[in-house]
Amino acid sequence: MLRIADKALATPVLLAPMAGITDLPFRNVVASFGAGLVVSEMVASQEMVQAKPSARGKAELGLGAESTAVQLAGCDAQWMAEAARVVADQGARIIDINMGCPAKKVVSGSGSGASGSALMRDPDHALRLIEAVVGAVDVPVTLKMRLGWDHDCLNAPELARRAEAAGVAMVTVHGRTRCQFYTGAADWLAISDIVAAVNIPVIANGDIVDTSTARKAVAQSGAAGVMIGRGARGRPWVLAEVAAAMGRGAAPLVPQGVALADLVAGHYEAMLGFYGGDLGLRVARKHLGWYMDAAGTGDRLRRAVLTARTPAVVLEHLPEAMEARAMDARAAA
């Protein structure tokens, strides 16, 4: 059983934090099928402390749930510690530190002003942030990182060892360097060096999108579990499928036809409630597009759904738009 400090996770399959995607409505849909842990979008620590609404919204978790974590990013130990206290006081059960984001706007600061995966270029500074967060809260603290900044700086094993000594309870490693962004293939074998370096659980991340890739990632890395990001877009049940294949729980009933339309409609209405009508209509389009990718929706219906200007029109089209895969399944039978 995968444990984070004294917390046992239901499955060793986790949902990755993804900016603009893993908001509360999406996390709730994924969690409804089953996930060991769902992680919020990256939250800037200083914005969280200063109570900017955008940061508060990203961190809103349905507080008190066991299988949720808030991911914090920053470059200043004081802000990171205070943000950790804020979210812990709000009910966050686990706090994750971001040292893996490759986005230019996150890593572009110089010296101590850089955050995300740029922190891997300065392990001493990274450790000060880790120690500040661990020392500020009583809840478990985890760390997400990459293999290193580039192939001349593959220092993830060193940073993981120091993080464990500072009190970090789990490490997730994306099997690429920062300079790779998302190009090439994730190097799951390289994650085995981090597994060998520490005694805490290591989670493999990167290019894990289904049961087959999850099995290969675990076999090559020796990791205690996997984290799935982009593979869950439009397929929120995929984490439960992978967990079942790893011997943790029954395989989920993958919704098709009417059941899929009901699921998507519920997710859509949750987004409208979370963001408000106008913003929710726009934010929802990417999720609707991913669901239609999974359903095999035709071009005509796809355009109708994605260009709709009112929720009523979207909801009217969803049953037909989600029917394509069910029709294929019936034809095959």
XYZ file of C-alpha atoms in Angstrom:
333
model
C 0.000 0.000 0.000
C 1.272 3.438 -0.936
C 1.649 5.712 2.066
C 2.516 9.380 2.385
C 3.838 9.662 5.930
C 0.943 8.274 8.023
C -1.629 8.582 5.223
C -2.501 5.459 3.239
C -3.653 6.116 -0.319
C -6.462 4.044 -1.793
C -4.486 3.432 -4.995
C -0.949 4.134 -6.244
C -2.318 6.156 -9.180
C -2.307 9.940 -8.801
C -3.663 12.836 -10.848
C -0.969 15.306 -11.896
C -1.404 19.039 -11.333
C -2.017 20.771 -14.660
C -2.378 24.530 -15.025
C -5.783 25.500 -16.347
C -7.032 21.903 -16.177
C -7.025 20.358 -12.709
C -9.491 22.768 -11.175
C -11.978 21.625 -8.542
C -14.661 20.399 -10.977
C -12.196 18.220 -12.909
C -10.563 16.862 -9.761
C -13.997 15.913 -8.446
C -14.865 14.005 -11.629
C -11.574 12.087 -11.546
C -11.952 11.369 -7.836
C -15.471 10.016 -8.402
C -13.975 7.115 -10.384
C -11.147 6.602 -7.898
C -7.697 8.129 -7.503
C -5.022 7.757 -4.903
C -4.492 11.506 -4.852
C -5.608 14.517 -6.862
C -3.421 17.623 -6.879
C -4.483 21.219 -7.416
C -3.191 23.501 -10.099
C 0.082 25.137 -9.149
C -0.590 28.040 -6.777
C 1.850 30.943 -6.447
C 2.721 31.157 -2.765
C 2.829 34.949 -2.521
C -0.517 35.315 -4.285
C -2.048 32.796 -1.929
C -0.886 34.721 1.123
C -2.080 37.992 -0.346
C -5.476 36.393 -0.974
C -5.757 37.092 -4.679
C -8.987 35.422 -5.870
C -7.310 33.571 -8.735
C -4.952 31.787 -6.376
C -7.706 31.031 -3.871
C -9.811 29.550 -6.636
C -7.018 27.298 -7.827
C -6.428 25.975 -4.331
C -10.101 25.335 -3.493
C -10.263 21.626 -2.894
C -13.475 20.701 -1.184
C -11.329 20.998 1.904
C -11.099 18.145 4.338
C -11.014 15.400 1.706
C -8.311 12.823 2.315
C -7.227 12.375 -1.305
C -6.398 15.993 -2.128
C -3.226 18.055 -2.147
C -2.415 21.694 -2.810
C 0.644 22.383 -4.925
C 2.626 25.502 -4.045
C 5.275 27.250 -6.108
C 7.597 30.076 -5.220
C 11.141 31.244 -4.732
C 11.013 32.851 -1.279
C 11.125 30.708 1.848
C 9.024 33.113 3.915
C 6.203 33.259 1.357
C 6.305 29.494 0.845
C 6.064 28.826 4.574
C 3.228 31.292 5.078
C 1.291 29.931 2.082
C 1.706 26.419 3.450
C 0.260 27.553 6.774
C -2.681 29.221 5.010
C -3.705 26.162 3.002
C -3.109 23.801 5.930
C -5.318 25.973 8.113
C -7.987 25.844 5.381
C -7.948 22.061 5.553
C -5.405 20.851 2.997
C -4.277 17.367 4.007
C -1.094 17.293 1.889
C 1.096 20.076 0.478
C 3.133 19.515 -2.661
C 6.095 21.713 -3.631
C 6.542 22.444 -7.340
C 10.091 22.084 -8.594
C 9.110 20.594 -11.931
C 7.218 23.214 -13.924
C 9.178 24.055 -17.109
C 7.140 27.096 -18.171
C 9.278 30.065 -19.143
C 7.328 32.530 -17.005
C 7.940 30.308 -13.958
C 11.650 29.630 -14.470
C 12.701 32.936 -16.029
C 13.706 34.658 -12.802
C 17.416 34.911 -12.103
C 19.122 33.590 -8.994
C 16.720 33.225 -6.062
C 13.903 34.728 -8.148
C 13.448 31.578 -10.229
C 10.958 28.882 -9.291
C 9.569 25.643 -10.707
C 12.208 23.431 -12.315
C 14.742 26.298 -12.242
C 15.211 25.473 -8.561
C 17.005 22.297 -9.586
C 19.926 24.462 -10.714
C 20.381 25.614 -7.107
C 19.805 22.694 -4.715
C 20.867 24.737 -1.677
C 18.162 27.324 -2.354
C 15.668 24.580 -3.172
C 16.403 22.940 0.160
C 15.777 26.194 2.040
C 12.287 26.335 0.515
C 11.638 22.697 1.386
C 12.787 23.158 4.971
C 10.609 26.266 5.328
C 7.469 24.453 4.186
C 8.106 21.305 6.211
C 8.804 23.400 9.290
C 5.640 25.455 8.868
C 3.009 22.693 8.863
C 2.097 19.412 10.482
C 0.618 17.842 7.341
C 2.772 15.731 4.995
C 4.833 17.622 2.411
C 5.662 16.112 -0.979
C 7.890 17.265 -3.830
C 7.443 17.176 -7.606
C 10.494 17.628 -9.806
C 12.190 16.623 -13.058
C 15.373 14.670 -13.726
C 17.288 17.949 -13.680
C 17.634 21.232 -15.524
C 19.323 19.664 -18.562
C 21.400 16.592 -19.351
C 24.468 18.241 -17.829
C 22.559 18.729 -14.565
C 20.845 15.431 -13.724
C 20.763 16.041 -9.993
C 17.363 14.612 -9.054
C 18.847 11.824 -6.877
C 20.839 14.362 -4.847
C 17.875 16.675 -4.401
C 15.605 13.766 -3.468
C 18.046 12.588 -0.789
C 18.275 16.057 0.705
C 14.512 16.512 0.515
C 13.956 13.237 2.362
C 16.397 14.317 5.071
C 14.473 17.597 5.398
C 11.204 15.746 5.981
C 9.595 15.353 2.558
C 7.317 12.304 2.581
C 7.128 11.476 -1.145
C 8.779 12.532 -4.398
C 7.234 12.573 -7.876
C 9.625 12.681 -10.826
C 8.744 13.642 -14.382
C 11.140 11.655 -16.547
C 12.435 14.616 -18.555
C 14.739 17.540 -17.899
C 13.417 21.066 -17.849
C 15.088 21.863 -21.152
C 13.227 18.998 -22.805
C 9.872 20.523 -21.829
C 7.547 17.808 -23.196
C 9.608 16.787 -26.233
C 11.118 13.384 -26.793
C 10.156 10.488 -24.547
C 10.061 10.375 -20.764
C 13.020 8.385 -19.399
C 11.378 6.086 -16.865
C 14.594 4.107 -16.395
C 16.352 7.244 -15.153
C 13.748 7.534 -12.398
C 15.183 4.306 -10.959
C 18.216 6.307 -9.804
C 15.921 8.413 -7.607
C 14.155 5.290 -6.316
C 17.538 3.872 -5.301
C 18.573 7.101 -3.605
C 15.749 7.391 -1.058
C 13.588 5.380 1.308
C 10.403 7.369 0.736
C 7.942 6.551 -2.077
C 8.870 7.747 -5.556
C 6.135 8.274 -8.153
C 6.843 8.051 -11.877
C 5.379 10.740 -14.156
C 5.622 11.588 -17.842
C 4.002 9.909 -20.894
C 1.888 7.652 -18.683
C -1.518 7.652 -20.337
C -3.000 4.173 -19.912
C -2.525 0.726 -18.404
C 0.226 -0.296 -20.820
C 2.389 2.775 -20.266
C 1.808 2.646 -16.512
C 3.059 -0.933 -16.346
C 6.132 -0.102 -18.393
C 6.899 2.962 -16.286
C 6.728 0.984 -13.037
C 8.757 -1.890 -14.466
C 11.539 0.393 -15.671
C 11.616 2.796 -12.735
C 10.754 0.607 -9.779
C 8.475 3.437 -8.640
C 5.834 2.933 -5.967
C 3.128 4.388 -8.197
C 2.374 6.559 -11.182
C 1.044 10.050 -11.803
C -1.145 10.657 -14.850
C -1.696 14.087 -16.370
C -2.597 14.600 -20.009
C -3.878 11.035 -20.348
C -6.825 11.913 -18.088
C -8.120 14.710 -20.300
C -11.492 13.594 -21.607
C -10.979 10.231 -19.854
C -11.346 10.891 -16.118
C -11.830 7.164 -15.539
C -8.339 6.249 -16.765
C -6.749 6.454 -13.296
C -9.219 3.875 -12.011
C -8.500 1.648 -15.024
C -4.776 1.771 -14.301
C -5.303 1.135 -10.590
C -7.403 -1.942 -11.363
C -4.676 -3.249 -13.656
C -2.219 -2.789 -10.796
C -4.433 -4.899 -8.552
C -6.063 -2.064 -6.651
C -9.823 -2.168 -7.018
C -12.307 -3.203 -9.655
C -12.127 -1.863 -13.182
C -14.468 1.096 -13.631
C -17.489 0.950 -15.895
C -16.414 3.263 -18.701
C -19.409 5.446 -19.556
C -20.757 5.409 -23.078
C -23.689 7.000 -24.852
C -26.288 8.333 -22.407
C -24.068 7.613 -19.388
C -21.192 9.560 -20.924
C -23.502 12.435 -21.867
C -24.747 12.554 -18.262
C -21.182 12.573 -16.939
C -20.103 15.366 -19.282
C -23.236 17.388 -18.555
C -22.580 17.120 -14.827
C -18.959 18.205 -15.271
C -20.068 21.056 -17.525
C -22.640 22.344 -15.045
C -20.079 22.095 -12.245
C -17.703 24.298 -14.253
C -20.458 26.860 -14.830
C -21.180 26.905 -11.120
C -17.500 27.183 -10.199
C -16.519 29.915 -12.671
C -19.827 31.621 -13.392
C -21.716 31.540 -16.674
C -19.563 33.593 -19.039
C -16.134 32.386 -17.916
C -17.381 28.856 -17.348
C -18.667 28.651 -20.918
C -15.191 29.474 -22.230
C -13.189 27.363 -19.772
C -15.368 24.337 -20.446
C -14.651 24.230 -24.179
C -11.289 22.510 -23.837
C -12.796 19.805 -21.634
C -15.709 19.344 -24.021
C -13.211 19.001 -26.866
C -11.308 16.289 -25.010
C -14.501 14.396 -24.210
C -15.480 14.540 -27.874
C -12.023 13.274 -28.847
C -12.618 10.264 -26.594
C -16.146 9.776 -27.923
C -15.187 10.074 -31.587
C -17.629 12.916 -32.190
C -17.992 14.017 -35.801
C -16.965 17.437 -37.092
C -20.490 18.834 -37.420
C -21.471 18.153 -33.849
C -18.053 19.150 -32.575
C -18.390 22.582 -34.150
C -21.913 22.960 -32.808
C -20.818 22.221 -29.234
C -17.642 24.312 -29.266
C -19.198 27.362 -30.910
C -22.361 27.386 -28.800
C -22.923 30.690 -27.029
C -25.258 29.459 -24.330
C -25.125 26.488 -21.948
C -28.572 25.394 -23.074
C -27.328 24.783 -26.621
C -24.318 22.815 -25.363
C -26.501 20.615 -23.179
C -28.923 20.073 -26.045
C -26.161 18.690 -28.281
C -24.311 16.569 -25.689
C -26.400 13.358 -25.943
C -25.790 13.062 -29.680
C -22.178 14.236 -29.407
C -21.352 11.550 -26.842
C -23.120 8.750 -28.737
C -20.461 7.996 -31.384
C -18.373 5.561 -29.364
C -21.449 3.752 -28.046
C -22.700 3.277 -31.590
C -19.337 1.830 -32.604
C -19.403 -0.549 -29.644
C -22.882 -1.764 -30.529
C -21.872 -2.241 -34.159
C -18.814 -4.273 -33.135
C -20.968 -6.494 -30.947
